[in-house]
Amino acid sequence: MKGVVILDFGSQYTQLIWRKIRELGVYSEILPYDAPLTEIKKKALAIILSGGPANVYEKGSPRVSKELFDMNLPVLGICYGLQLIAHVSGGKVAKGEKMEYGPAFLTPYLEDPILKGIDLSKPVWMSHKDRVEKLPDGFLKVAHTENSPYAIIKSRDGRIYGLQFHPEVVHTKEGKKFLKNFVFEIARLKRNWNMRNYLKQLKREIQETLQEESVMLALSGGVDSSTLAFLLKETVSPDRVYPVFVDTGLLKAHQKEKIRKYFGDFNNLVIVDRSDAFFERLSGVKDPEEKRKIIGKTFIEVFTDIAESLKRKAHIRFLAQGTLYPDIIESGHSRGPAKTIKSHHNVGGLPEKLGFNLIEPFRLLFKDEVRRIGKLLNVPGELLFQHPFPGPGFAVRIIGEVTRDRVHKLRKVDMILDEVLKETGYYNRVWQALAVLLSDKSVGVRGDERTYEEVCALRMVDSVDGMTCDFSRIPYRVLSELSKRILNEVEGISRVVYDISTKPPATIEWE
């Protein structure tokens, strides 16, 4: 199928472009920036060049050849993509006198299809240190901001456009309209895509990959792995699916019981307790990356042991995981030269010695898209609409050393957080709610005695896909109830604080 090809130059937001094009009902696909022109020609009706962390004028920075722009296809460059268009076409790009991060307002030089229906009183989102200083021959300036004289540019024939800002992020309030104008007004494409079709494609791909082989499923009971379990159940013969739940000791309360409730009808369900191994290896470890890597390595070893046991009675060659695209991006395993933000226990760590081929049907999807697939698969609401929970569990919500006592403490806080949000109707209003135990202690008073106990941070965020977020404006009465219950019911905590950071620059999880 042909559609919009997005060439990835390493932006953390490349996938947002992809999903927003799909939301417009048009097929899109991400390719690495250095994909052969022959492959691009086969798949592209239009091309988008993503942003990226590099500088176009530096040696070794990711480039495209001038031939790309001679293919007579509509092209849109975003941030680094705009600068690349200008640079390759003979313009000048240099480091700006001022960096531009955050909201900015467009002022048009002329009327243009890319601005059709755009409310210019709403901000666009800038994130760049370089800017175009001189346009190439054959290009026009369409709009500027206070710090960017060439915030929107286009070729004289109206085929090639560049945006210095990011239309794909929610901070650009009219962002989807910019993409819509490019797709329908400039590229003149037709709608040819929806999630139901994508689900059919996933089923075909799984069937073609597995053939008659069996598959082991890493089942945590979260949204992603639960939806994958239902997908495999509909796609593969049930006796060929082996869901494996590992109790790490780092999970939410009653997780094992929930697994038995919803997946007990899988004939080959395996539940194992390996909490001793995880706590033993995490003992004394404080660095967040080291914790993640230890958990990832231990997961691999556990699955190796289970796989060897299962192989004695079943021929299993595949391991299925519910990895999402934000995991891929933050781990630096995207299709372009993305930077690593943090390691994920389920990304890129599967050694060959496992003897498995990896299946990750959701690796190009976001959480809300997985939920849409889950609805089509009739996944129960308790599973489908639960908040995201990290694979490494409470280990990455505890700053500093992870002990059974600290996990027990945080698990009680987590239960209170869920209960209060559900009772007040806020659980389904926020994207994610979590609690974190900090590394520093705080002085407090209980009765007439001085205490010196742990600090708990609460974080609740509003988001669409987890790639960006804003903190949730939770009413004081709800925060007050949370604080009161935590301080009264959880021994060892003397202070509760509320995190009001956005992403970026913060991430949603603290580690």
Short mmCIF file of C-alpha atoms in Angstrom, two decimals:
data_model
loop_
_atom_site.label_atom_id
_atom_site.label_comp_id
_atom_site.label_asym_id
_atom_site.label_seq_id
_atom_site.Cartn_x
_atom_site.Cartn_y
_atom_site.Cartn_z
CA MET A 1 0.00 0.00 0.00
CA LYS A 2 1.27 3.48 -0.84
CA GLY A 3 0.91 6.55 1.33
CA VAL A 4 3.03 9.02 3.29
CA VAL A 5 6.61 7.90 3.89
CA ILE A 6 8.21 9.52 6.94
CA LEU A 7 12.00 9.55 6.87
CA ASP A 8 13.28 9.35 10.43
CA PHE A 9 16.24 11.56 11.39
CA GLY A 10 16.13 10.60 15.05
CA SER A 11 13.42 12.83 16.48
CA GLN A 12 11.75 11.67 19.67
CA TYR A 13 8.47 12.63 17.97
CA THR A 14 8.73 10.84 14.61
CA GLN A 15 6.06 8.37 15.60
CA LEU A 16 3.69 11.21 16.47
CA ILE A 17 3.82 12.32 12.84
CA TRP A 18 3.09 8.76 11.73
CA ARG A 19 0.11 8.31 14.00
CA LYS A 20 -1.40 11.70 13.20
CA ILE A 21 -1.26 10.93 9.48
CA ARG A 22 -3.00 7.63 10.19
CA GLU A 23 -5.60 9.48 12.26
CA LEU A 24 -6.34 11.48 9.13
CA GLY A 25 -7.20 8.17 7.47
CA VAL A 26 -4.12 7.94 5.27
CA TYR A 27 -1.63 5.08 5.24
CA SER A 28 1.84 6.05 6.45
CA GLU A 29 5.10 4.26 7.08
CA ILE A 30 8.38 5.18 8.78
CA LEU A 31 11.65 4.48 6.99
CA PRO A 32 15.22 5.29 8.06
CA TYR A 33 16.54 8.52 6.59
CA ASP A 34 19.02 6.57 4.45
CA ALA A 35 16.46 4.21 2.90
CA PRO A 36 17.21 3.55 -0.80
CA LEU A 37 15.37 5.81 -3.21
CA THR A 38 14.00 2.70 -4.93
CA GLU A 39 12.25 1.66 -1.69
CA ILE A 40 10.90 5.16 -1.12
CA LYS A 41 9.52 5.30 -4.67
CA LYS A 42 7.66 2.01 -4.14
CA LYS A 43 5.90 3.24 -1.00
CA ALA A 44 5.55 7.02 -1.21
CA LEU A 45 2.78 9.23 -2.49
CA ALA A 46 4.25 11.99 -0.32
CA ILE A 47 7.31 12.35 1.92
CA ILE A 48 7.81 13.89 5.36
CA LEU A 49 11.28 14.57 6.77
CA SER A 50 11.24 14.33 10.58
CA GLY A 51 13.09 16.44 13.09
CA GLY A 52 16.30 15.25 14.70
CA PRO A 53 19.05 16.14 17.20
CA ALA A 54 21.85 16.76 14.67
CA ASN A 55 23.10 19.93 12.95
CA VAL A 56 22.81 19.82 9.15
CA TYR A 57 26.09 21.68 8.61
CA GLU A 58 28.19 19.25 10.68
CA LYS A 59 30.22 16.48 9.09
CA GLY A 60 28.53 13.10 9.46
CA SER A 61 25.05 14.48 10.15
CA PRO A 62 22.19 12.46 8.60
CA ARG A 63 21.43 13.65 5.06
CA VAL A 64 19.33 12.89 2.01
CA SER A 65 20.46 13.32 -1.57
CA LYS A 66 19.20 16.09 -3.85
CA GLU A 67 17.64 13.31 -5.94
CA LEU A 68 14.96 12.87 -3.26
CA PHE A 69 13.58 16.29 -4.12
CA ASP A 70 13.67 15.51 -7.85
CA MET A 71 11.18 12.60 -7.53
CA ASN A 72 8.26 14.97 -8.18
CA LEU A 73 6.59 13.99 -4.90
CA PRO A 74 5.17 16.41 -2.30
CA VAL A 75 7.67 16.88 0.55
CA LEU A 76 7.24 18.35 4.03
CA GLY A 77 10.26 18.99 6.25
CA ILE A 78 9.78 19.45 10.00
CA CYS A 79 12.41 21.31 12.09
CA TYR A 80 15.63 19.46 11.12
CA GLY A 81 13.74 18.44 7.97
CA LEU A 82 13.19 22.09 7.01
CA GLN A 83 16.83 22.89 7.66
CA LEU A 84 17.88 19.89 5.57
CA ILE A 85 15.72 21.04 2.64
CA ALA A 86 17.34 24.46 2.80
CA HIS A 87 20.86 23.08 3.22
CA VAL A 88 20.67 20.48 0.44
CA SER A 89 19.02 22.99 -1.92
CA GLY A 90 21.76 25.59 -1.52
CA GLY A 91 20.50 27.75 1.33
CA LYS A 92 22.32 28.59 4.54
CA VAL A 93 21.64 27.09 7.98
CA ALA A 94 23.53 28.32 11.05
CA LYS A 95 23.32 28.33 14.82
CA GLY A 96 20.82 30.97 15.86
CA GLU A 97 21.74 33.87 18.10
CA LYS A 98 18.95 32.71 20.37
CA MET A 99 17.70 29.18 20.89
CA GLU A 100 13.94 28.81 20.55
CA TYR A 101 12.17 26.33 22.79
CA GLY A 102 8.50 26.48 23.66
CA PRO A 103 5.52 28.42 22.30
CA ALA A 104 5.81 30.92 19.46
CA PHE A 105 3.31 32.73 17.24
CA LEU A 106 3.25 32.77 13.46
CA THR A 107 2.96 35.87 11.32
CA PRO A 108 2.29 35.10 7.63
CA TYR A 109 4.05 36.78 4.74
CA LEU A 110 1.39 35.57 2.30
CA GLU A 111 -1.79 33.49 2.00
CA ASP A 112 -1.03 29.82 1.46
CA PRO A 113 -2.76 26.40 1.45
CA ILE A 114 -0.61 25.24 4.40
CA LEU A 115 -2.31 27.95 6.50
CA LYS A 116 -5.88 27.09 5.46
CA GLY A 117 -8.19 27.23 8.49
CA ILE A 118 -5.30 27.90 10.91
CA ASP A 119 -6.04 30.10 13.93
CA LEU A 120 -2.86 32.21 14.12
CA SER A 121 -3.70 33.36 17.64
CA LYS A 122 -2.80 29.86 18.88
CA PRO A 123 0.87 28.98 19.47
CA VAL A 124 3.14 26.60 17.61
CA TRP A 125 5.84 24.65 19.46
CA MET A 126 9.48 25.38 18.71
CA SER A 127 12.43 23.19 19.72
CA HIS A 128 15.61 24.19 17.89
CA LYS A 129 18.96 25.92 18.20
CA ASP A 130 19.74 26.23 14.46
CA ARG A 131 17.77 28.24 11.95
CA VAL A 132 17.71 29.03 8.24
CA GLU A 133 19.64 32.25 7.55
CA LYS A 134 19.33 32.31 3.75
CA LEU A 135 16.68 30.66 1.57
CA PRO A 136 17.79 28.57 -1.40
CA ASP A 137 16.95 29.81 -4.89
CA GLY A 138 13.44 28.84 -5.92
CA PHE A 139 11.98 29.03 -2.38
CA LEU A 140 9.58 31.50 -0.75
CA LYS A 141 9.07 32.52 2.88
CA VAL A 142 5.49 31.83 4.01
CA ALA A 143 5.54 32.80 7.71
CA HIS A 144 7.87 33.87 10.51
CA THR A 145 7.99 34.05 14.30
CA GLU A 146 9.80 36.55 16.50
CA ASN A 147 13.01 34.48 16.42
CA SER A 148 12.61 32.52 13.16
CA PRO A 149 12.47 34.56 9.94
CA TYR A 150 11.71 31.38 8.00
CA ALA A 151 9.24 29.52 10.24
CA ILE A 152 7.42 28.22 7.13
CA ILE A 153 8.99 28.00 3.67
CA LYS A 154 7.94 26.48 0.36
CA SER A 155 9.25 25.92 -3.14
CA ARG A 156 7.88 28.24 -5.82
CA ASP A 157 6.00 25.35 -7.44
CA GLY A 158 4.24 24.61 -4.09
CA ARG A 159 5.48 21.01 -3.93
CA ILE A 160 8.07 21.25 -1.13
CA TYR A 161 7.29 22.78 2.28
CA GLY A 162 9.23 23.24 5.49
CA LEU A 163 8.01 23.97 9.04
CA GLN A 164 10.53 25.09 11.67
CA PHE A 165 8.08 24.12 14.45
CA HIS A 166 6.66 20.73 15.41
CA PRO A 167 3.05 20.28 14.22
CA GLU A 168 2.99 16.71 15.58
CA VAL A 169 3.10 17.62 19.30
CA VAL A 170 0.02 18.63 21.28
CA HIS A 171 1.66 21.94 22.23
CA THR A 172 1.12 23.14 18.64
CA LYS A 173 -2.58 23.75 19.09
CA GLU A 174 -3.42 23.69 15.38
CA GLY A 175 -0.78 21.09 14.59
CA LYS A 176 -3.06 18.48 13.10
CA LYS A 177 -4.51 21.09 10.72
CA PHE A 178 -1.03 21.81 9.33
CA LEU A 179 -0.56 18.09 8.61
CA LYS A 180 -4.09 17.83 7.22
CA ASN A 181 -3.42 20.74 4.87
CA PHE A 182 -0.23 19.10 3.64
CA VAL A 183 -1.87 15.71 3.11
CA PHE A 184 -5.11 16.85 1.46
CA GLU A 185 -4.57 20.39 0.15
CA ILE A 186 -0.98 20.06 -1.07
CA ALA A 187 -0.34 16.33 -1.64
CA ARG A 188 -3.99 15.74 -2.67
CA LEU A 189 -4.08 12.26 -1.09
CA LYS A 190 -7.19 10.14 -0.48
CA ARG A 191 -8.21 8.41 2.76
CA ASN A 192 -7.23 4.73 2.75
CA TRP A 193 -6.57 3.62 6.35
CA ASN A 194 -8.26 2.73 9.69
CA MET A 195 -7.47 0.75 12.86
CA ARG A 196 -9.76 -2.14 11.96
CA ASN A 197 -7.70 -2.67 8.82
CA TYR A 198 -4.52 -2.48 10.86
CA LEU A 199 -5.79 -5.20 13.20
CA LYS A 200 -6.45 -7.44 10.19
CA GLN A 201 -2.92 -6.77 9.01
CA LEU A 202 -1.50 -7.68 12.44
CA LYS A 203 -3.38 -10.99 12.41
CA ARG A 204 -2.10 -11.81 8.92
CA GLU A 205 1.47 -11.00 9.92
CA ILE A 206 1.27 -13.14 13.07
CA GLN A 207 -0.18 -16.07 11.15
CA GLU A 208 2.47 -15.77 8.42
CA THR A 209 5.24 -15.53 11.01
CA LEU A 210 4.17 -18.37 13.29
CA GLN A 211 2.83 -20.78 10.68
CA GLU A 212 2.21 -23.88 12.86
CA GLU A 213 4.74 -22.99 15.56
CA SER A 214 3.97 -22.29 19.24
CA VAL A 215 4.63 -18.98 20.99
CA MET A 216 5.54 -18.02 24.54
CA LEU A 217 3.97 -14.76 25.75
CA ALA A 218 5.53 -12.50 28.37
CA LEU A 219 2.36 -11.67 30.32
CA SER A 220 2.41 -8.96 32.99
CA GLY A 221 -1.34 -8.29 33.10
CA GLY A 222 -0.91 -4.69 31.92
CA VAL A 223 -2.76 -3.12 29.00
CA ASP A 224 -0.24 -4.12 26.35
CA SER A 225 0.52 -7.74 27.22
CA SER A 226 -3.14 -8.40 28.06
CA THR A 227 -4.29 -7.07 24.69
CA LEU A 228 -1.59 -9.14 23.00
CA ALA A 229 -2.84 -12.24 24.81
CA PHE A 230 -6.35 -11.66 23.44
CA LEU A 231 -4.92 -10.99 19.97
CA LEU A 232 -2.96 -14.27 20.00
CA LYS A 233 -6.01 -16.09 21.32
CA GLU A 234 -8.02 -14.92 18.29
CA THR A 235 -5.22 -15.52 15.82
CA VAL A 236 -3.48 -18.72 16.93
CA SER A 237 -4.78 -22.06 18.13
CA PRO A 238 -5.07 -21.73 21.97
CA ASP A 239 -2.98 -24.82 22.62
CA ARG A 240 -0.03 -23.14 20.86
CA VAL A 241 0.05 -20.09 23.16
CA TYR A 242 2.07 -20.27 26.40
CA PRO A 243 1.45 -17.15 28.55
CA VAL A 244 4.11 -16.78 31.25
CA PHE A 245 3.62 -14.52 34.26
CA VAL A 246 6.67 -13.87 36.42
CA ASP A 247 6.08 -12.55 39.92
CA THR A 248 9.10 -10.29 40.44
CA GLY A 249 7.93 -9.00 43.79
CA LEU A 250 7.91 -5.53 42.20
CA LEU A 251 4.34 -5.52 40.88
CA LYS A 252 1.05 -3.96 41.96
CA ALA A 253 -1.10 -5.55 44.64
CA HIS A 254 -3.16 -8.62 43.67
CA GLN A 255 -1.57 -8.86 40.22
CA LYS A 256 -1.26 -12.65 40.41
CA GLU A 257 -4.96 -13.01 41.26
CA LYS A 258 -5.88 -10.78 38.30
CA ILE A 259 -3.84 -13.00 35.98
CA ARG A 260 -5.68 -16.10 37.16
CA LYS A 261 -9.04 -14.33 36.81
CA TYR A 262 -8.63 -13.20 33.21
CA PHE A 263 -6.20 -15.73 31.75
CA GLY A 264 -7.00 -18.89 33.66
CA ASP A 265 -8.73 -20.29 30.58
CA PHE A 266 -5.39 -20.46 28.72
CA ASN A 267 -4.51 -24.16 28.94
CA ASN A 268 -0.77 -23.45 29.03
CA LEU A 269 -0.71 -20.55 31.53
CA VAL A 270 2.51 -20.55 33.57
CA ILE A 271 2.86 -18.58 36.83
CA VAL A 272 6.23 -18.51 38.60
CA ASP A 273 7.53 -16.60 41.64
CA ARG A 274 11.10 -15.33 41.21
CA SER A 275 10.93 -12.41 43.64
CA ASP A 276 13.89 -13.66 45.70
CA ALA A 277 16.20 -13.48 42.68
CA PHE A 278 15.15 -9.95 41.77
CA PHE A 279 15.52 -8.55 45.29
CA GLU A 280 18.86 -10.30 45.78
CA ARG A 281 20.31 -8.78 42.61
CA LEU A 282 18.89 -5.31 43.30
CA SER A 283 20.35 -5.24 46.80
CA GLY A 284 22.54 -2.16 47.26
CA VAL A 285 21.90 -0.86 43.73
CA LYS A 286 20.85 2.78 43.45
CA ASP A 287 21.58 3.87 39.87
CA PRO A 288 18.34 3.81 37.79
CA GLU A 289 19.95 2.54 34.58
CA GLU A 290 21.73 -0.21 36.47
CA LYS A 291 18.46 -1.23 38.11
CA ARG A 292 16.75 -1.44 34.72
CA LYS A 293 19.58 -3.49 33.24
CA ILE A 294 19.65 -5.89 36.21
CA ILE A 295 15.90 -6.41 35.92
CA GLY A 296 16.19 -6.93 32.16
CA LYS A 297 19.00 -9.44 32.54
CA THR A 298 17.16 -11.30 35.29
CA PHE A 299 14.01 -11.43 33.14
CA ILE A 300 16.02 -12.98 30.35
CA GLU A 301 17.51 -15.58 32.66
CA VAL A 302 14.10 -16.42 34.12
CA PHE A 303 12.58 -16.79 30.67
CA THR A 304 15.53 -18.93 29.61
CA ASP A 305 14.85 -21.32 32.50
CA ILE A 306 11.12 -21.43 31.77
CA ALA A 307 11.73 -21.84 28.04
CA GLU A 308 14.05 -24.81 28.62
CA SER A 309 11.38 -26.39 30.80
CA LEU A 310 8.61 -25.78 28.24
CA LYS A 311 10.72 -27.00 25.33
CA ARG A 312 10.76 -30.44 26.88
CA LYS A 313 7.03 -30.74 26.19
CA ALA A 314 6.43 -28.22 23.39
CA HIS A 315 8.40 -26.94 20.41
CA ILE A 316 8.46 -23.17 20.99
CA ARG A 317 10.49 -20.90 18.70
CA PHE A 318 8.81 -17.52 19.31
CA LEU A 319 8.52 -15.09 22.21
CA ALA A 320 5.76 -12.43 22.06
CA GLN A 321 6.05 -9.12 23.94
CA GLY A 322 3.77 -6.10 24.25
CA THR A 323 6.52 -3.58 23.49
CA LEU A 324 5.21 -0.13 22.45
CA TYR A 325 6.79 2.54 20.29
CA PRO A 326 7.63 4.91 23.21
CA ASP A 327 9.71 2.02 24.65
CA ILE A 328 11.56 1.76 21.34
CA ILE A 329 12.13 5.52 21.11
CA GLU A 330 13.33 5.97 24.70
CA SER A 331 15.66 3.00 24.36
CA GLY A 332 17.27 4.41 21.23
CA HIS A 333 16.03 1.53 19.02
CA SER A 334 13.96 3.60 16.60
CA ARG A 335 14.38 3.47 12.85
CA GLY A 336 16.40 6.66 12.87
CA PRO A 337 19.37 7.89 14.96
CA ALA A 338 17.35 8.57 18.14
CA LYS A 339 19.08 9.25 21.45
CA THR A 340 18.70 6.79 24.35
CA ILE A 341 16.67 8.25 27.21
CA LYS A 342 16.35 5.13 29.33
CA SER A 343 16.62 1.38 28.91
CA HIS A 344 13.50 -0.77 28.86
CA HIS A 345 13.63 -4.31 30.15
CA ASN A 346 11.70 -5.58 27.11
CA VAL A 347 13.60 -3.78 24.35
CA GLY A 348 16.66 -5.01 22.51
CA GLY A 349 17.92 -7.31 25.29
CA LEU A 350 16.92 -10.72 24.03
CA PRO A 351 20.07 -12.83 23.56
CA GLU A 352 20.42 -15.39 20.82
CA LYS A 353 20.95 -18.13 23.40
CA LEU A 354 17.24 -17.98 24.22
CA GLY A 355 16.61 -19.69 20.90
CA PHE A 356 13.53 -17.55 20.25
CA ASN A 357 12.48 -15.23 17.49
CA LEU A 358 10.87 -12.10 18.89
CA ILE A 359 7.33 -11.01 18.00
CA GLU A 360 6.32 -7.46 18.96
CA PRO A 361 3.06 -6.65 17.12
CA PHE A 362 2.58 -3.33 18.97
CA ARG A 363 6.12 -1.96 18.59
CA LEU A 364 4.86 0.77 16.24
CA LEU A 365 1.82 1.72 18.32
CA PHE A 366 1.01 3.99 21.25
CA LYS A 367 -0.94 3.08 24.37
CA ASP A 368 -4.21 4.64 23.18
CA GLU A 369 -3.93 2.79 19.86
CA VAL A 370 -3.43 -0.51 21.69
CA ARG A 371 -6.58 0.29 23.66
CA ARG A 372 -8.46 0.82 20.40
CA ILE A 373 -7.29 -2.60 19.24
CA GLY A 374 -8.28 -4.01 22.64
CA LYS A 375 -11.80 -2.67 22.18
CA LEU A 376 -12.05 -4.44 18.84
CA LEU A 377 -10.87 -7.64 20.58
CA ASN A 378 -13.36 -7.18 23.49
CA VAL A 379 -10.65 -7.01 26.15
CA PRO A 380 -12.33 -6.45 29.58
CA GLY A 381 -12.37 -2.84 30.74
CA GLU A 382 -10.52 -3.58 34.00
CA LEU A 383 -7.54 -4.64 31.90
CA LEU A 384 -7.91 -2.21 29.03
CA PHE A 385 -8.34 1.04 30.95
CA GLN A 386 -5.87 0.52 33.78
CA HIS A 387 -3.08 3.06 33.99
CA PRO A 388 0.31 2.29 32.44
CA PHE A 389 2.70 0.47 34.77
CA PRO A 390 6.41 0.10 34.00
CA GLY A 391 7.84 -3.32 33.18
CA PRO A 392 10.50 -3.03 35.91
CA GLY A 393 7.66 -2.34 38.35
CA PHE A 394 8.11 -0.42 41.58
CA ALA A 395 11.89 -0.65 41.20
CA VAL A 396 11.84 2.45 38.99
CA ARG A 397 9.42 4.27 41.29
CA ILE A 398 11.77 3.91 44.22
CA ILE A 399 14.67 6.37 44.09
CA GLY A 400 17.73 4.68 45.54
CA GLU A 401 17.94 1.13 46.84
CA VAL A 402 15.03 -1.26 46.31
CA THR A 403 14.11 -3.36 49.34
CA ARG A 404 11.10 -5.49 50.20
CA ASP A 405 10.15 -3.00 52.92
CA ARG A 406 10.23 -0.01 50.54
CA VAL A 407 8.26 -1.92 47.89
CA HIS A 408 5.66 -2.92 50.49
CA LYS A 409 5.41 0.72 51.56
CA LEU A 410 5.01 2.00 48.00
CA ARG A 411 2.51 -0.71 47.12
CA LYS A 412 0.26 0.47 49.97
CA VAL A 413 0.54 4.06 48.69
CA ASP A 414 -0.28 2.87 45.19
CA MET A 415 -3.42 1.11 46.43
CA ILE A 416 -4.56 4.27 48.20
CA LEU A 417 -3.88 6.34 45.09
CA ASP A 418 -6.00 4.05 42.92
CA GLU A 419 -8.80 3.86 45.48
CA VAL A 420 -9.10 7.63 45.99
CA LEU A 421 -8.97 8.41 42.27
CA LYS A 422 -11.65 5.83 41.52
CA GLU A 423 -13.85 7.00 44.40
CA THR A 424 -13.61 10.64 43.26
CA GLY A 425 -14.03 9.87 39.55
CA TYR A 426 -10.53 11.02 38.56
CA TYR A 427 -8.99 7.64 37.70
CA ASN A 428 -10.34 7.70 34.15
CA ARG A 429 -9.79 11.45 33.74
CA VAL A 430 -6.00 11.28 33.98
CA TRP A 431 -3.64 9.46 31.62
CA GLN A 432 -1.52 8.03 34.40
CA ALA A 433 -1.18 8.32 38.17
CA LEU A 434 1.80 7.07 40.13
CA ALA A 435 3.64 7.42 43.40
CA VAL A 436 7.38 7.61 43.93
CA LEU A 437 9.49 7.09 47.05
CA LEU A 438 12.33 9.61 47.12
CA SER A 439 15.88 8.96 48.28
CA ASP A 440 15.96 11.74 50.90
CA LYS A 441 14.12 11.60 54.20
CA SER A 442 12.18 14.41 55.85
CA VAL A 443 11.63 15.52 59.44
CA GLY A 444 8.09 15.10 60.70
CA VAL A 445 6.06 15.00 63.90
CA ARG A 446 3.81 12.20 65.13
CA GLY A 447 2.12 12.92 68.41
CA ASP A 448 4.79 14.61 70.51
CA GLU A 449 7.69 12.83 68.87
CA ARG A 450 10.06 13.90 66.10
CA THR A 451 10.23 11.54 63.13
CA TYR A 452 12.65 11.23 60.23
CA GLU A 453 10.88 9.29 57.50
CA GLU A 454 10.50 8.92 53.75
CA VAL A 455 9.05 11.41 51.28
CA CYS A 456 6.41 10.29 48.77
CA ALA A 457 5.85 12.18 45.50
CA LEU A 458 2.56 11.84 43.66
CA ARG A 459 2.47 12.34 39.89
CA MET A 460 -0.66 12.56 37.76
CA VAL A 461 -0.49 13.54 34.11
CA ASP A 462 -2.70 14.31 31.13
CA SER A 463 -1.53 12.91 27.81
CA VAL A 464 -2.69 11.35 24.56
CA ASP A 465 0.13 8.94 23.83
CA GLY A 466 2.74 9.24 26.58
CA MET A 467 5.27 11.00 24.36
CA THR A 468 4.38 14.39 25.86
CA CYS A 469 2.31 15.26 28.92
CA ASP A 470 1.16 18.01 31.25
CA PHE A 471 0.53 17.59 34.98
CA SER A 472 -3.11 17.03 35.91
CA ARG A 473 -4.93 19.85 37.69
CA ILE A 474 -6.29 17.67 40.49
CA PRO A 475 -8.58 19.52 42.95
CA TYR A 476 -7.06 20.32 46.33
CA ARG A 477 -9.77 18.31 48.08
CA VAL A 478 -8.60 15.16 46.26
CA LEU A 479 -4.93 15.87 46.92
CA SER A 480 -5.79 16.53 50.55
CA GLU A 481 -7.58 13.21 50.87
CA LEU A 482 -4.64 11.41 49.30
CA SER A 483 -2.14 13.09 51.61
CA LYS A 484 -4.25 12.39 54.71
CA ARG A 485 -4.71 8.72 53.93
CA ILE A 486 -1.09 8.11 52.96
CA LEU A 487 0.30 9.81 56.08
CA ASN A 488 -2.21 8.05 58.34
CA GLU A 489 -2.17 4.58 56.80
CA VAL A 490 1.38 4.04 55.55
CA GLU A 491 3.97 3.75 58.26
CA GLY A 492 7.35 5.31 57.48
CA ILE A 493 6.20 8.23 55.31
CA SER A 494 6.25 11.74 56.80
CA ARG A 495 5.66 13.97 53.77
CA VAL A 496 3.64 13.94 50.51
CA VAL A 497 4.46 16.23 47.58
CA TYR A 498 2.88 16.71 44.13
CA ASP A 499 4.93 16.72 40.92
CA ILE A 500 3.97 19.54 38.50
CA SER A 501 6.56 18.83 35.77
CA THR A 502 5.72 18.54 32.07
CA LYS A 503 7.18 16.12 29.53
CA PRO A 504 9.47 17.39 28.12
CA PRO A 505 11.66 18.22 29.90
CA ALA A 506 10.76 15.61 32.54
CA THR A 507 9.69 12.06 31.71
CA ILE A 508 6.48 10.61 33.16
CA GLU A 509 8.24 8.03 35.30
CA TRP A 510 10.99 9.39 37.56
CA GLU A 511 13.57 6.75 36.59
#
